[in-house]
mmCIF file with all atom_site columns, C-alpha atoms in Angstrom:
data_model
loop_
_atom_site.group_PDB
_atom_site.id
_atom_site.type_symbol
_atom_site.label_atom_id
_atom_site.label_alt_id
_atom_site.label_comp_id
_atom_site.label_asym_id
_atom_site.label_entity_id
_atom_site.label_seq_id
_atom_site.pdbx_PDB_ins_code
_atom_site.Cartn_x
_atom_site.Cartn_y
_atom_site.Cartn_z
_atom_site.occupancy
_atom_site.B_iso_or_equiv
_atom_site.pdbx_formal_charge
_atom_site.auth_seq_id
_atom_site.auth_comp_id
_atom_site.auth_asym_id
_atom_site.auth_atom_id
_atom_site.pdbx_PDB_model_num
ATOM 1   C CA . MET L 1 1   ? 0.000   0.000  0.000   1.00 89.00 ? 7   MET L CA 1
ATOM 2   C CA . SER L 1 2   ? 1.946   3.022  -1.310  1.00 96.00 ? 8   SER L CA 1
ATOM 3   C CA . LEU L 1 3   ? 1.396   6.775  -1.173  1.00 97.00 ? 9   LEU L CA 1
ATOM 4   C CA . PHE L 1 4   ? 1.749   8.815  -4.359  1.00 98.00 ? 10  PHE L CA 1
ATOM 5   C CA . ALA L 1 5   ? 1.335   12.547 -4.929  1.00 98.00 ? 11  ALA L CA 1
ATOM 6   C CA . ILE L 1 6   ? 0.667   14.996 -7.727  1.00 98.00 ? 12  ILE L CA 1
ATOM 7   C CA . ALA L 1 7   ? -0.851  18.478 -8.040  1.00 98.00 ? 13  ALA L CA 1
ATOM 8   C CA . ASP L 1 8   ? -2.480  20.780 -10.582 1.00 97.00 ? 14  ASP L CA 1
ATOM 9   C CA . LEU L 1 9   ? -4.437  18.352 -12.733 1.00 96.00 ? 15  LEU L CA 1
ATOM 10  C CA . HIS L 1 10  ? -6.405  21.351 -14.093 1.00 95.00 ? 16  HIS L CA 1
ATOM 11  C CA . LEU L 1 11  ? -9.048  19.060 -15.545 1.00 96.00 ? 17  LEU L CA 1
ATOM 12  C CA . SER L 1 12  ? -11.721 20.517 -17.809 1.00 93.00 ? 18  SER L CA 1
ATOM 13  C CA . LEU L 1 13  ? -13.425 17.414 -19.145 1.00 92.00 ? 19  LEU L CA 1
ATOM 14  C CA . GLY L 1 14  ? -16.814 18.993 -18.492 1.00 83.00 ? 20  GLY L CA 1
ATOM 15  C CA . GLU L 1 15  ? -15.752 22.575 -19.247 1.00 77.00 ? 21  GLU L CA 1
ATOM 16  C CA . ASP L 1 16  ? -14.214 24.437 -22.169 1.00 77.00 ? 22  ASP L CA 1
ATOM 17  C CA . LYS L 1 17  ? -10.876 25.272 -20.558 1.00 79.00 ? 23  LYS L CA 1
ATOM 18  C CA . PRO L 1 18  ? -8.203  23.405 -22.547 1.00 76.00 ? 24  PRO L CA 1
ATOM 19  C CA . MET L 1 19  ? -4.752  23.202 -20.978 1.00 82.00 ? 25  MET L CA 1
ATOM 20  C CA . ASP L 1 20  ? -3.051  21.883 -24.086 1.00 78.00 ? 26  ASP L CA 1
ATOM 21  C CA . ILE L 1 21  ? -2.714  25.455 -25.358 1.00 75.00 ? 27  ILE L CA 1
ATOM 22  C CA . PHE L 1 22  ? 0.233   25.699 -22.941 1.00 81.00 ? 28  PHE L CA 1
ATOM 23  C CA . ALA L 1 23  ? 3.686   24.388 -23.818 1.00 80.00 ? 29  ALA L CA 1
ATOM 24  C CA . GLY L 1 24  ? 4.221   20.820 -22.643 1.00 83.00 ? 30  GLY L CA 1
ATOM 25  C CA . TRP L 1 25  ? 0.539   20.147 -21.915 1.00 90.00 ? 31  TRP L CA 1
ATOM 26  C CA . ASP L 1 26  ? -0.336  18.434 -25.199 1.00 91.00 ? 32  ASP L CA 1
ATOM 27  C CA . ASN L 1 27  ? -2.429  15.273 -24.698 1.00 92.00 ? 33  ASN L CA 1
ATOM 28  C CA . TYR L 1 28  ? -1.892  15.668 -20.957 1.00 94.00 ? 34  TYR L CA 1
ATOM 29  C CA . VAL L 1 29  ? -5.031  13.754 -19.908 1.00 95.00 ? 35  VAL L CA 1
ATOM 30  C CA . GLU L 1 30  ? -3.999  10.756 -21.984 1.00 96.00 ? 36  GLU L CA 1
ATOM 31  C CA . ARG L 1 31  ? -0.449  10.956 -20.612 1.00 96.00 ? 37  ARG L CA 1
ATOM 32  C CA . LEU L 1 32  ? -1.669  11.289 -17.039 1.00 97.00 ? 38  LEU L CA 1
ATOM 33  C CA . THR L 1 33  ? -4.035  8.336  -17.479 1.00 98.00 ? 39  THR L CA 1
ATOM 34  C CA . LYS L 1 34  ? -1.327  6.085  -18.901 1.00 98.00 ? 40  LYS L CA 1
ATOM 35  C CA . ASN L 1 35  ? 1.201   7.014  -16.222 1.00 98.00 ? 41  ASN L CA 1
ATOM 36  C CA . TRP L 1 36  ? -1.311  6.680  -13.380 1.00 98.00 ? 42  TRP L CA 1
ATOM 37  C CA . ASN L 1 37  ? -2.486  3.263  -14.554 1.00 98.00 ? 43  ASN L CA 1
ATOM 38  C CA . THR L 1 38  ? 1.119   2.108  -14.874 1.00 97.00 ? 44  THR L CA 1
ATOM 39  C CA . LEU L 1 39  ? 2.117   3.113  -11.337 1.00 97.00 ? 45  LEU L CA 1
ATOM 40  C CA . VAL L 1 40  ? -0.922  3.090  -9.077  1.00 98.00 ? 46  VAL L CA 1
ATOM 41  C CA . THR L 1 41  ? -2.888  0.074  -7.870  1.00 97.00 ? 47  THR L CA 1
ATOM 42  C CA . ASP L 1 42  ? -6.252  -0.056 -6.128  1.00 97.00 ? 48  ASP L CA 1
ATOM 43  C CA . ASP L 1 43  ? -4.462  -0.561 -2.812  1.00 96.00 ? 49  ASP L CA 1
ATOM 44  C CA . ASP L 1 44  ? -2.526  2.709  -3.150  1.00 97.00 ? 50  ASP L CA 1
ATOM 45  C CA . THR L 1 45  ? -3.431  6.295  -2.253  1.00 98.00 ? 51  THR L CA 1
ATOM 46  C CA . VAL L 1 46  ? -2.776  9.410  -4.338  1.00 98.00 ? 52  VAL L CA 1
ATOM 47  C CA . MET L 1 47  ? -2.628  12.862 -2.747  1.00 98.00 ? 53  MET L CA 1
ATOM 48  C CA . ILE L 1 48  ? -3.812  15.536 -5.219  1.00 98.00 ? 54  ILE L CA 1
ATOM 49  C CA . ALA L 1 49  ? -2.568  18.880 -3.939  1.00 98.00 ? 55  ALA L CA 1
ATOM 50  C CA . GLY L 1 50  ? -4.957  21.376 -5.450  1.00 96.00 ? 56  GLY L CA 1
ATOM 51  C CA . ASP L 1 51  ? -6.109  22.903 -8.743  1.00 96.00 ? 57  ASP L CA 1
ATOM 52  C CA . ILE L 1 52  ? -8.050  19.764 -9.539  1.00 97.00 ? 58  ILE L CA 1
ATOM 53  C CA . SER L 1 53  ? -10.892 20.996 -11.753 1.00 96.00 ? 59  SER L CA 1
ATOM 54  C CA . TRP L 1 54  ? -11.634 24.206 -13.647 1.00 94.00 ? 60  TRP L CA 1
ATOM 55  C CA . ALA L 1 55  ? -15.341 23.859 -12.804 1.00 95.00 ? 61  ALA L CA 1
ATOM 56  C CA . MET L 1 56  ? -16.805 26.945 -11.139 1.00 94.00 ? 62  MET L CA 1
ATOM 57  C CA . LYS L 1 57  ? -19.544 25.129 -9.207  1.00 96.00 ? 63  LYS L CA 1
ATOM 58  C CA . LEU L 1 58  ? -19.481 21.830 -7.340  1.00 96.00 ? 64  LEU L CA 1
ATOM 59  C CA . GLU L 1 59  ? -22.207 20.269 -9.481  1.00 95.00 ? 65  GLU L CA 1
ATOM 60  C CA . GLN L 1 60  ? -20.092 21.008 -12.567 1.00 95.00 ? 66  GLN L CA 1
ATOM 61  C CA . THR L 1 61  ? -17.196 18.898 -11.299 1.00 96.00 ? 67  THR L CA 1
ATOM 62  C CA . TYR L 1 62  ? -18.860 15.539 -11.890 1.00 97.00 ? 68  TYR L CA 1
ATOM 63  C CA . THR L 1 63  ? -17.144 14.674 -15.196 1.00 96.00 ? 69  THR L CA 1
ATOM 64  C CA . ASP L 1 64  ? -13.702 15.547 -13.818 1.00 97.00 ? 70  ASP L CA 1
ATOM 65  C CA . PHE L 1 65  ? -14.326 13.794 -10.509 1.00 98.00 ? 71  PHE L CA 1
ATOM 66  C CA . LYS L 1 66  ? -15.685 10.698 -12.263 1.00 98.00 ? 72  LYS L CA 1
ATOM 67  C CA . TYR L 1 67  ? -12.513 10.524 -14.348 1.00 97.00 ? 73  TYR L CA 1
ATOM 68  C CA . ILE L 1 68  ? -10.422 10.666 -11.150 1.00 98.00 ? 74  ILE L CA 1
ATOM 69  C CA . ASP L 1 69  ? -12.656 8.209  -9.309  1.00 98.00 ? 75  ASP L CA 1
ATOM 70  C CA . ASP L 1 70  ? -12.284 5.682  -12.139 1.00 98.00 ? 76  ASP L CA 1
ATOM 71  C CA . LEU L 1 71  ? -8.492  5.757  -11.857 1.00 98.00 ? 77  LEU L CA 1
ATOM 72  C CA . PRO L 1 72  ? -6.876  3.137  -9.573  1.00 98.00 ? 78  PRO L CA 1
ATOM 73  C CA . GLY L 1 73  ? -6.377  3.847  -5.893  1.00 98.00 ? 79  GLY L CA 1
ATOM 74  C CA . LYS L 1 74  ? -7.851  6.046  -3.218  1.00 98.00 ? 80  LYS L CA 1
ATOM 75  C CA . LYS L 1 75  ? -7.548  9.796  -3.715  1.00 98.00 ? 81  LYS L CA 1
ATOM 76  C CA . ILE L 1 76  ? -7.265  12.684 -1.283  1.00 98.00 ? 82  ILE L CA 1
ATOM 77  C CA . PHE L 1 77  ? -8.114  16.197 -2.452  1.00 98.00 ? 83  PHE L CA 1
ATOM 78  C CA . LEU L 1 78  ? -6.517  19.394 -1.171  1.00 97.00 ? 84  LEU L CA 1
ATOM 79  C CA . LYS L 1 79  ? -7.846  22.816 -2.195  1.00 97.00 ? 85  LYS L CA 1
ATOM 80  C CA . GLY L 1 80  ? -5.977  24.883 -4.774  1.00 96.00 ? 86  GLY L CA 1
ATOM 81  C CA . ASN L 1 81  ? -6.350  28.520 -5.775  1.00 94.00 ? 87  ASN L CA 1
ATOM 82  C CA . HIS L 1 82  ? -8.326  27.610 -8.923  1.00 94.00 ? 88  HIS L CA 1
ATOM 83  C CA . ASP L 1 83  ? -10.717 25.201 -7.192  1.00 96.00 ? 89  ASP L CA 1
ATOM 84  C CA . TYR L 1 84  ? -13.564 27.715 -7.217  1.00 96.00 ? 90  TYR L CA 1
ATOM 85  C CA . TRP L 1 85  ? -16.077 24.898 -6.742  1.00 97.00 ? 91  TRP L CA 1
ATOM 86  C CA . TRP L 1 86  ? -14.718 24.140 -3.255  1.00 96.00 ? 92  TRP L CA 1
ATOM 87  C CA . GLY L 1 87  ? -17.263 24.619 -0.462  1.00 93.00 ? 93  GLY L CA 1
ATOM 88  C CA . THR L 1 88  ? -17.578 23.205 3.015   1.00 93.00 ? 94  THR L CA 1
ATOM 89  C CA . LYS L 1 89  ? -16.139 19.767 3.704   1.00 93.00 ? 95  LYS L CA 1
ATOM 90  C CA . GLY L 1 90  ? -19.624 18.479 4.499   1.00 94.00 ? 96  GLY L CA 1
ATOM 91  C CA . LYS L 1 91  ? -21.081 19.773 1.234   1.00 96.00 ? 97  LYS L CA 1
ATOM 92  C CA . ILE L 1 92  ? -18.288 18.231 -0.830  1.00 97.00 ? 98  ILE L CA 1
ATOM 93  C CA . GLU L 1 93  ? -18.541 14.896 0.978   1.00 97.00 ? 99  GLU L CA 1
ATOM 94  C CA . LYS L 1 94  ? -22.312 14.835 0.431   1.00 97.00 ? 100 LYS L CA 1
ATOM 95  C CA . PHE L 1 95  ? -21.767 15.476 -3.282  1.00 97.00 ? 101 PHE L CA 1
ATOM 96  C CA . LEU L 1 96  ? -19.205 12.665 -3.470  1.00 98.00 ? 102 LEU L CA 1
ATOM 97  C CA . ASP L 1 97  ? -21.495 10.283 -1.600  1.00 97.00 ? 103 ASP L CA 1
ATOM 98  C CA . ASN L 1 98  ? -24.590 11.134 -3.678  1.00 98.00 ? 104 ASN L CA 1
ATOM 99  C CA . ASN L 1 99  ? -22.654 10.543 -6.886  1.00 97.00 ? 105 ASN L CA 1
ATOM 100 C CA . LYS L 1 100 ? -20.977 7.351  -5.635  1.00 98.00 ? 106 LYS L CA 1
ATOM 101 C CA . LEU L 1 101 ? -17.500 8.821  -6.051  1.00 98.00 ? 107 LEU L CA 1
ATOM 102 C CA . ASN L 1 102 ? -16.297 6.501  -3.342  1.00 97.00 ? 108 ASN L CA 1
ATOM 103 C CA . SER L 1 103 ? -12.532 6.613  -3.870  1.00 98.00 ? 109 SER L CA 1
ATOM 104 C CA . ILE L 1 104 ? -12.235 10.366 -3.131  1.00 98.00 ? 110 ILE L CA 1
ATOM 105 C CA . ASN L 1 105 ? -11.705 11.993 0.277   1.00 97.00 ? 111 ASN L CA 1
ATOM 106 C CA . ILE L 1 106 ? -11.139 15.602 1.354   1.00 97.00 ? 112 ILE L CA 1
ATOM 107 C CA . LEU L 1 107 ? -8.198  16.932 3.391   1.00 97.00 ? 113 LEU L CA 1
ATOM 108 C CA . PHE L 1 108 ? -9.541  19.901 5.334   1.00 95.00 ? 114 PHE L CA 1
ATOM 109 C CA . ASN L 1 109 ? -8.541  20.455 8.988   1.00 94.00 ? 115 ASN L CA 1
ATOM 110 C CA . ASN L 1 110 ? -7.901  16.724 9.386   1.00 96.00 ? 116 ASN L CA 1
ATOM 111 C CA . THR L 1 111 ? -5.396  13.964 8.619   1.00 97.00 ? 117 THR L CA 1
ATOM 112 C CA . TYR L 1 112 ? -5.282  10.600 6.867   1.00 97.00 ? 118 TYR L CA 1
ATOM 113 C CA . VAL L 1 113 ? -2.983  7.658  7.561   1.00 97.00 ? 119 VAL L CA 1
ATOM 114 C CA . CYS L 1 114 ? -1.344  5.848  4.668   1.00 94.00 ? 120 CYS L CA 1
ATOM 115 C CA . ASP L 1 115 ? 1.821   3.778  4.336   1.00 89.00 ? 121 ASP L CA 1
ATOM 116 C CA . ASN L 1 116 ? 2.907   4.571  7.911   1.00 93.00 ? 122 ASN L CA 1
ATOM 117 C CA . LYS L 1 117 ? 2.627   8.299  7.231   1.00 96.00 ? 123 LYS L CA 1
ATOM 118 C CA . ALA L 1 118 ? 0.171   10.883 8.537   1.00 97.00 ? 124 ALA L CA 1
ATOM 119 C CA . ILE L 1 119 ? -0.982  13.016 5.615   1.00 97.00 ? 125 ILE L CA 1
ATOM 120 C CA . CYS L 1 120 ? -1.743  16.616 6.574   1.00 98.00 ? 126 CYS L CA 1
ATOM 121 C CA . GLY L 1 121 ? -1.825  20.096 5.065   1.00 98.00 ? 127 GLY L CA 1
ATOM 122 C CA . THR L 1 122 ? -3.844  22.969 3.655   1.00 97.00 ? 128 THR L CA 1
ATOM 123 C CA . ARG L 1 123 ? -3.922  25.274 0.636   1.00 96.00 ? 129 ARG L CA 1
ATOM 124 C CA . GLY L 1 124 ? -1.521  27.877 2.030   1.00 95.00 ? 130 GLY L CA 1
ATOM 125 C CA . TRP L 1 125 ? -1.414  31.429 0.684   1.00 91.00 ? 131 TRP L CA 1
ATOM 126 C CA . PHE L 1 126 ? 0.681   33.947 -1.231  1.00 83.00 ? 132 PHE L CA 1
ATOM 127 C CA . LEU L 1 127 ? 4.289   34.433 -0.245  1.00 77.00 ? 133 LEU L CA 1
ATOM 128 C CA . GLU L 1 128 ? 3.853   38.212 0.001   1.00 73.00 ? 134 GLU L CA 1
ATOM 129 C CA . ASN L 1 129 ? 0.825   39.242 2.039   1.00 70.00 ? 135 ASN L CA 1
ATOM 130 C CA . GLU L 1 130 ? 0.348   42.982 1.994   1.00 75.00 ? 136 GLU L CA 1
ATOM 131 C CA . SER L 1 131 ? -3.380  43.702 2.127   1.00 85.00 ? 137 SER L CA 1
ATOM 132 C CA . ASP L 1 132 ? -5.622  43.236 5.150   1.00 87.00 ? 138 ASP L CA 1
ATOM 133 C CA . ALA L 1 133 ? -7.662  40.716 3.143   1.00 88.00 ? 139 ALA L CA 1
ATOM 134 C CA . ASP L 1 134 ? -4.549  38.667 2.384   1.00 88.00 ? 140 ASP L CA 1
ATOM 135 C CA . VAL L 1 135 ? -3.505  38.671 6.036   1.00 89.00 ? 141 VAL L CA 1
ATOM 136 C CA . LYS L 1 136 ? -6.962  37.477 7.061   1.00 92.00 ? 142 LYS L CA 1
ATOM 137 C CA . VAL L 1 137 ? -6.876  34.559 4.617   1.00 92.00 ? 143 VAL L CA 1
ATOM 138 C CA . LEU L 1 138 ? -3.294  33.703 5.541   1.00 94.00 ? 144 LEU L CA 1
ATOM 139 C CA . ASN L 1 139 ? -4.132  33.569 9.246   1.00 94.00 ? 145 ASN L CA 1
ATOM 140 C CA . ARG L 1 140 ? -6.985  31.212 8.472   1.00 95.00 ? 146 ARG L CA 1
ATOM 141 C CA . GLU L 1 141 ? -4.671  28.972 6.449   1.00 96.00 ? 147 GLU L CA 1
ATOM 142 C CA . VAL L 1 142 ? -2.098  28.987 9.257   1.00 96.00 ? 148 VAL L CA 1
ATOM 143 C CA . GLY L 1 143 ? -4.811  27.851 11.663  1.00 97.00 ? 149 GLY L CA 1
ATOM 144 C CA . ARG L 1 144 ? -5.879  25.059 9.327   1.00 97.00 ? 150 ARG L CA 1
ATOM 145 C CA . LEU L 1 145 ? -2.303  23.896 8.914   1.00 97.00 ? 151 LEU L CA 1
ATOM 146 C CA . GLU L 1 146 ? -1.819  23.869 12.688  1.00 97.00 ? 152 GLU L CA 1
ATOM 147 C CA . MET L 1 147 ? -4.999  21.855 13.146  1.00 97.00 ? 153 MET L CA 1
ATOM 148 C CA . SER L 1 148 ? -4.117  19.331 10.452  1.00 98.00 ? 154 SER L CA 1
ATOM 149 C CA . ILE L 1 149 ? -0.558  18.800 11.714  1.00 98.00 ? 155 ILE L CA 1
ATOM 150 C CA . SER L 1 150 ? -1.802  18.483 15.310  1.00 97.00 ? 156 SER L CA 1
ATOM 151 C CA . GLU L 1 151 ? -4.222  15.762 14.209  1.00 97.00 ? 157 GLU L CA 1
ATOM 152 C CA . ALA L 1 152 ? -1.370  14.032 12.382  1.00 98.00 ? 158 ALA L CA 1
ATOM 153 C CA . GLU L 1 153 ? 0.861   14.124 15.446  1.00 98.00 ? 159 GLU L CA 1
ATOM 154 C CA . LYS L 1 154 ? -1.799  12.295 17.456  1.00 97.00 ? 160 LYS L CA 1
ATOM 155 C CA . THR L 1 155 ? -1.275  9.232  15.244  1.00 97.00 ? 161 THR L CA 1
ATOM 156 C CA . GLY L 1 156 ? 2.332   8.867  16.390  1.00 97.00 ? 162 GLY L CA 1
ATOM 157 C CA . LEU L 1 157 ? 3.430   8.665  12.745  1.00 97.00 ? 163 LEU L CA 1
ATOM 158 C CA . GLU L 1 158 ? 5.527   11.106 10.738  1.00 96.00 ? 164 GLU L CA 1
ATOM 159 C CA . PRO L 1 159 ? 3.418   14.061 9.571   1.00 97.00 ? 165 PRO L CA 1
ATOM 160 C CA . VAL L 1 160 ? 4.004   14.638 5.842   1.00 98.00 ? 166 VAL L CA 1
ATOM 161 C CA . VAL L 1 161 ? 2.742   18.064 4.800   1.00 98.00 ? 167 VAL L CA 1
ATOM 162 C CA . PHE L 1 162 ? 1.063   18.895 1.499   1.00 98.00 ? 168 PHE L CA 1
ATOM 163 C CA . LEU L 1 163 ? 0.371   22.459 0.416   1.00 98.00 ? 169 LEU L CA 1
ATOM 164 C CA . HIS L 1 164 ? -0.837  23.999 -2.798  1.00 98.00 ? 170 HIS L CA 1
ATOM 165 C CA . TYR L 1 165 ? 1.093   27.259 -2.583  1.00 97.00 ? 171 TYR L CA 1
ATOM 166 C CA . PRO L 1 166 ? 4.859   26.973 -2.068  1.00 97.00 ? 172 PRO L CA 1
ATOM 167 C CA . PRO L 1 167 ? 5.913   28.223 1.378   1.00 96.00 ? 173 PRO L CA 1
ATOM 168 C CA . VAL L 1 168 ? 9.209   29.371 -0.149  1.00 95.00 ? 174 VAL L CA 1
ATOM 169 C CA . TYR L 1 169 ? 9.975   30.370 -3.734  1.00 95.00 ? 175 TYR L CA 1
ATOM 170 C CA . CYS L 1 170 ? 13.225  31.782 -5.057  1.00 91.00 ? 176 CYS L CA 1
ATOM 171 C CA . ASN L 1 171 ? 14.347  34.236 -2.344  1.00 86.00 ? 177 ASN L CA 1
ATOM 172 C CA . THR L 1 172 ? 10.886  34.846 -0.893  1.00 91.00 ? 178 THR L CA 1
ATOM 173 C CA . GLU L 1 173 ? 9.440   33.018 2.101   1.00 93.00 ? 179 GLU L CA 1
ATOM 174 C CA . CYS L 1 174 ? 5.964   32.914 3.620   1.00 93.00 ? 180 CYS L CA 1
ATOM 175 C CA . SER L 1 175 ? 7.273   33.142 7.171   1.00 93.00 ? 181 SER L CA 1
ATOM 176 C CA . GLU L 1 176 ? 3.894   32.442 8.790   1.00 95.00 ? 182 GLU L CA 1
ATOM 177 C CA . ILE L 1 177 ? 3.594   29.048 7.056   1.00 96.00 ? 183 ILE L CA 1
ATOM 178 C CA . MET L 1 178 ? 7.286   28.264 7.462   1.00 96.00 ? 184 MET L CA 1
ATOM 179 C CA . ASN L 1 179 ? 7.101   28.989 11.189  1.00 97.00 ? 185 ASN L CA 1
ATOM 180 C CA . VAL L 1 180 ? 4.391   26.336 11.573  1.00 97.00 ? 186 VAL L CA 1
ATOM 181 C CA . LEU L 1 181 ? 6.459   23.758 9.679   1.00 98.00 ? 187 LEU L CA 1
ATOM 182 C CA . LEU L 1 182 ? 9.547   24.496 11.758  1.00 98.00 ? 188 LEU L CA 1
ATOM 183 C CA . LYS L 1 183 ? 7.604   24.575 15.034  1.00 97.00 ? 189 LYS L CA 1
ATOM 184 C CA . HIS L 1 184 ? 6.314   21.044 14.385  1.00 98.00 ? 190 HIS L CA 1
ATOM 185 C CA . ASN L 1 185 ? 9.682   19.776 13.144  1.00 97.00 ? 191 ASN L CA 1
ATOM 186 C CA . ILE L 1 186 ? 8.253   18.821 9.756   1.00 98.00 ? 192 ILE L CA 1
ATOM 187 C CA . LYS L 1 187 ? 10.776  16.971 7.623   1.00 97.00 ? 193 LYS L CA 1
ATOM 188 C CA . ARG L 1 188 ? 8.906   16.697 4.312   1.00 97.00 ? 194 ARG L CA 1
ATOM 189 C CA . CYS L 1 189 ? 6.700   19.141 2.442   1.00 98.00 ? 195 CYS L CA 1
ATOM 190 C CA . TYR L 1 190 ? 5.194   18.737 -1.028  1.00 98.00 ? 196 TYR L CA 1
ATOM 191 C CA . TYR L 1 191 ? 3.599   21.602 -2.953  1.00 98.00 ? 197 TYR L CA 1
ATOM 192 C CA . GLY L 1 192 ? 2.217   22.558 -6.379  1.00 97.00 ? 198 GLY L CA 1
ATOM 193 C CA . HIS L 1 193 ? 1.091   25.770 -8.089  1.00 96.00 ? 199 HIS L CA 1
ATOM 194 C CA . ILE L 1 194 ? 4.332   26.498 -9.990  1.00 94.00 ? 200 ILE L CA 1
ATOM 195 C CA . HIS L 1 195 ? 4.246   25.877 -13.761 1.00 93.00 ? 201 HIS L CA 1
ATOM 196 C CA . GLY L 1 196 ? 6.479   26.358 -16.773 1.00 90.00 ? 202 GLY L CA 1
ATOM 197 C CA . LYS L 1 197 ? 10.229  25.926 -17.099 1.00 88.00 ? 203 LYS L CA 1
ATOM 198 C CA . SER L 1 198 ? 10.906  29.623 -16.573 1.00 89.00 ? 204 SER L CA 1
ATOM 199 C CA . ASN L 1 199 ? 9.121   29.537 -13.199 1.00 92.00 ? 205 ASN L CA 1
ATOM 200 C CA . MET L 1 200 ? 10.032  26.034 -12.079 1.00 91.00 ? 206 MET L CA 1
ATOM 201 C CA . ARG L 1 201 ? 13.747  26.823 -12.159 1.00 93.00 ? 207 ARG L CA 1
ATOM 202 C CA . TYR L 1 202 ? 13.197  29.084 -9.137  1.00 94.00 ? 208 TYR L CA 1
ATOM 203 C CA . ALA L 1 203 ? 11.266  26.462 -7.170  1.00 95.00 ? 209 ALA L CA 1
ATOM 204 C CA . VAL L 1 204 ? 12.935  25.394 -3.938  1.00 95.00 ? 210 VAL L CA 1
ATOM 205 C CA . GLU L 1 205 ? 13.493  21.637 -3.927  1.00 96.00 ? 211 GLU L CA 1
ATOM 206 C CA . GLY L 1 206 ? 15.586  19.583 -1.558  1.00 96.00 ? 212 GLY L CA 1
ATOM 207 C CA . ASP L 1 207 ? 16.735  20.692 1.878   1.00 97.00 ? 213 ASP L CA 1
ATOM 208 C CA . TYR L 1 208 ? 15.755  24.150 3.120   1.00 97.00 ? 214 TYR L CA 1
ATOM 209 C CA . LYS L 1 209 ? 16.012  24.843 6.853   1.00 97.00 ? 215 LYS L CA 1
ATOM 210 C CA . GLY L 1 210 ? 15.960  21.125 7.557   1.00 97.00 ? 216 GLY L CA 1
ATOM 211 C CA . ILE L 1 211 ? 12.809  20.450 5.511   1.00 98.00 ? 217 ILE L CA 1
ATOM 212 C CA . ASN L 1 212 ? 12.887  18.491 2.262   1.00 98.00 ? 218 ASN L CA 1
ATOM 213 C CA . PHE L 1 213 ? 10.714  20.315 -0.273  1.00 98.00 ? 219 PHE L CA 1
ATOM 214 C CA . LYS L 1 214 ? 9.368   18.882 -3.521  1.00 98.00 ? 220 LYS L CA 1
ATOM 215 C CA . LEU L 1 215 ? 7.399   20.557 -6.315  1.00 98.00 ? 221 LEU L CA 1
ATOM 216 C CA . ILE L 1 216 ? 4.713   18.155 -7.574  1.00 98.00 ? 222 ILE L CA 1
ATOM 217 C CA . SER L 1 217 ? 2.793   20.158 -10.171 1.00 97.00 ? 223 SER L CA 1
ATOM 218 C CA . CYS L 1 218 ? 1.745   18.003 -13.127 1.00 96.00 ? 224 CYS L CA 1
ATOM 219 C CA . ASP L 1 219 ? 4.163   19.476 -15.646 1.00 95.00 ? 225 ASP L CA 1
ATOM 220 C CA . ARG L 1 220 ? 7.049   19.306 -13.154 1.00 96.00 ? 226 ARG L CA 1
ATOM 221 C CA . LEU L 1 221 ? 6.424   15.549 -12.819 1.00 97.00 ? 227 LEU L CA 1
ATOM 222 C CA . ALA L 1 222 ? 5.792   14.988 -16.541 1.00 96.00 ? 228 ALA L CA 1
ATOM 223 C CA . PHE L 1 223 ? 2.212   14.014 -15.573 1.00 97.00 ? 229 PHE L CA 1
ATOM 224 C CA . MET L 1 224 ? 3.394   11.046 -13.529 1.00 97.00 ? 230 MET L CA 1
ATOM 225 C CA . PRO L 1 225 ? 2.424   10.694 -9.832  1.00 98.00 ? 231 PRO L CA 1
ATOM 226 C CA . ILE L 1 226 ? 5.475   10.625 -7.589  1.00 98.00 ? 232 ILE L CA 1
ATOM 227 C CA . LEU L 1 227 ? 6.019   7.965  -4.928  1.00 97.00 ? 233 LEU L CA 1
ATOM 228 C CA . VAL L 1 228 ? 6.217   9.460  -1.440  1.00 96.00 ? 234 VAL L CA 1
ATOM 229 C CA . ARG L 1 229 ? 8.966   7.381  0.170   1.00 87.00 ? 235 ARG L CA 1
#
């Protein structure tokens, strides 16, 4: 029973929002499907760290969610900045249950155990937070991260953190998020959001302040879920 991870699927199977207009995204759904089916079994779990569907409303996500549900393994969703359909955890879980999308779960102020790891995290927020509105959202995200990590620590297993926004990028750091990671002695953090070769070259990967960071956006991984070791 293995844990895999990937972010930024940006599916639009039920919407007119093609991603293959971007360099490197040609036939990406077919490539993702082939890679996923090659690596993942029904006994495995895949963490999907945000920007899952371009749908604007929850009821419009069905085609994208059904595609994901039909893929092997259990899936855990984390909110991304483009997941405009995201509502309350209860509302999403009711939608999943009503539509028999039984392989999908939601990470939101909680934790899941897989492969002797405690999966935790939240969306995160911008690295530079200048407006009062940004600070308000950031504080909420910090609270959610604290809650999720605290739940993970109760399991006695290693908390592995997943975020959508990078907590550090190039020479800029979101100190509020980083402080939580350091406070809880987090050793591994996976994140998405960053796309394109020109941007990905500034992504922080490997050791930074004792934490091993990894960018897992779809195009960074060549549309292949990565094994979380």
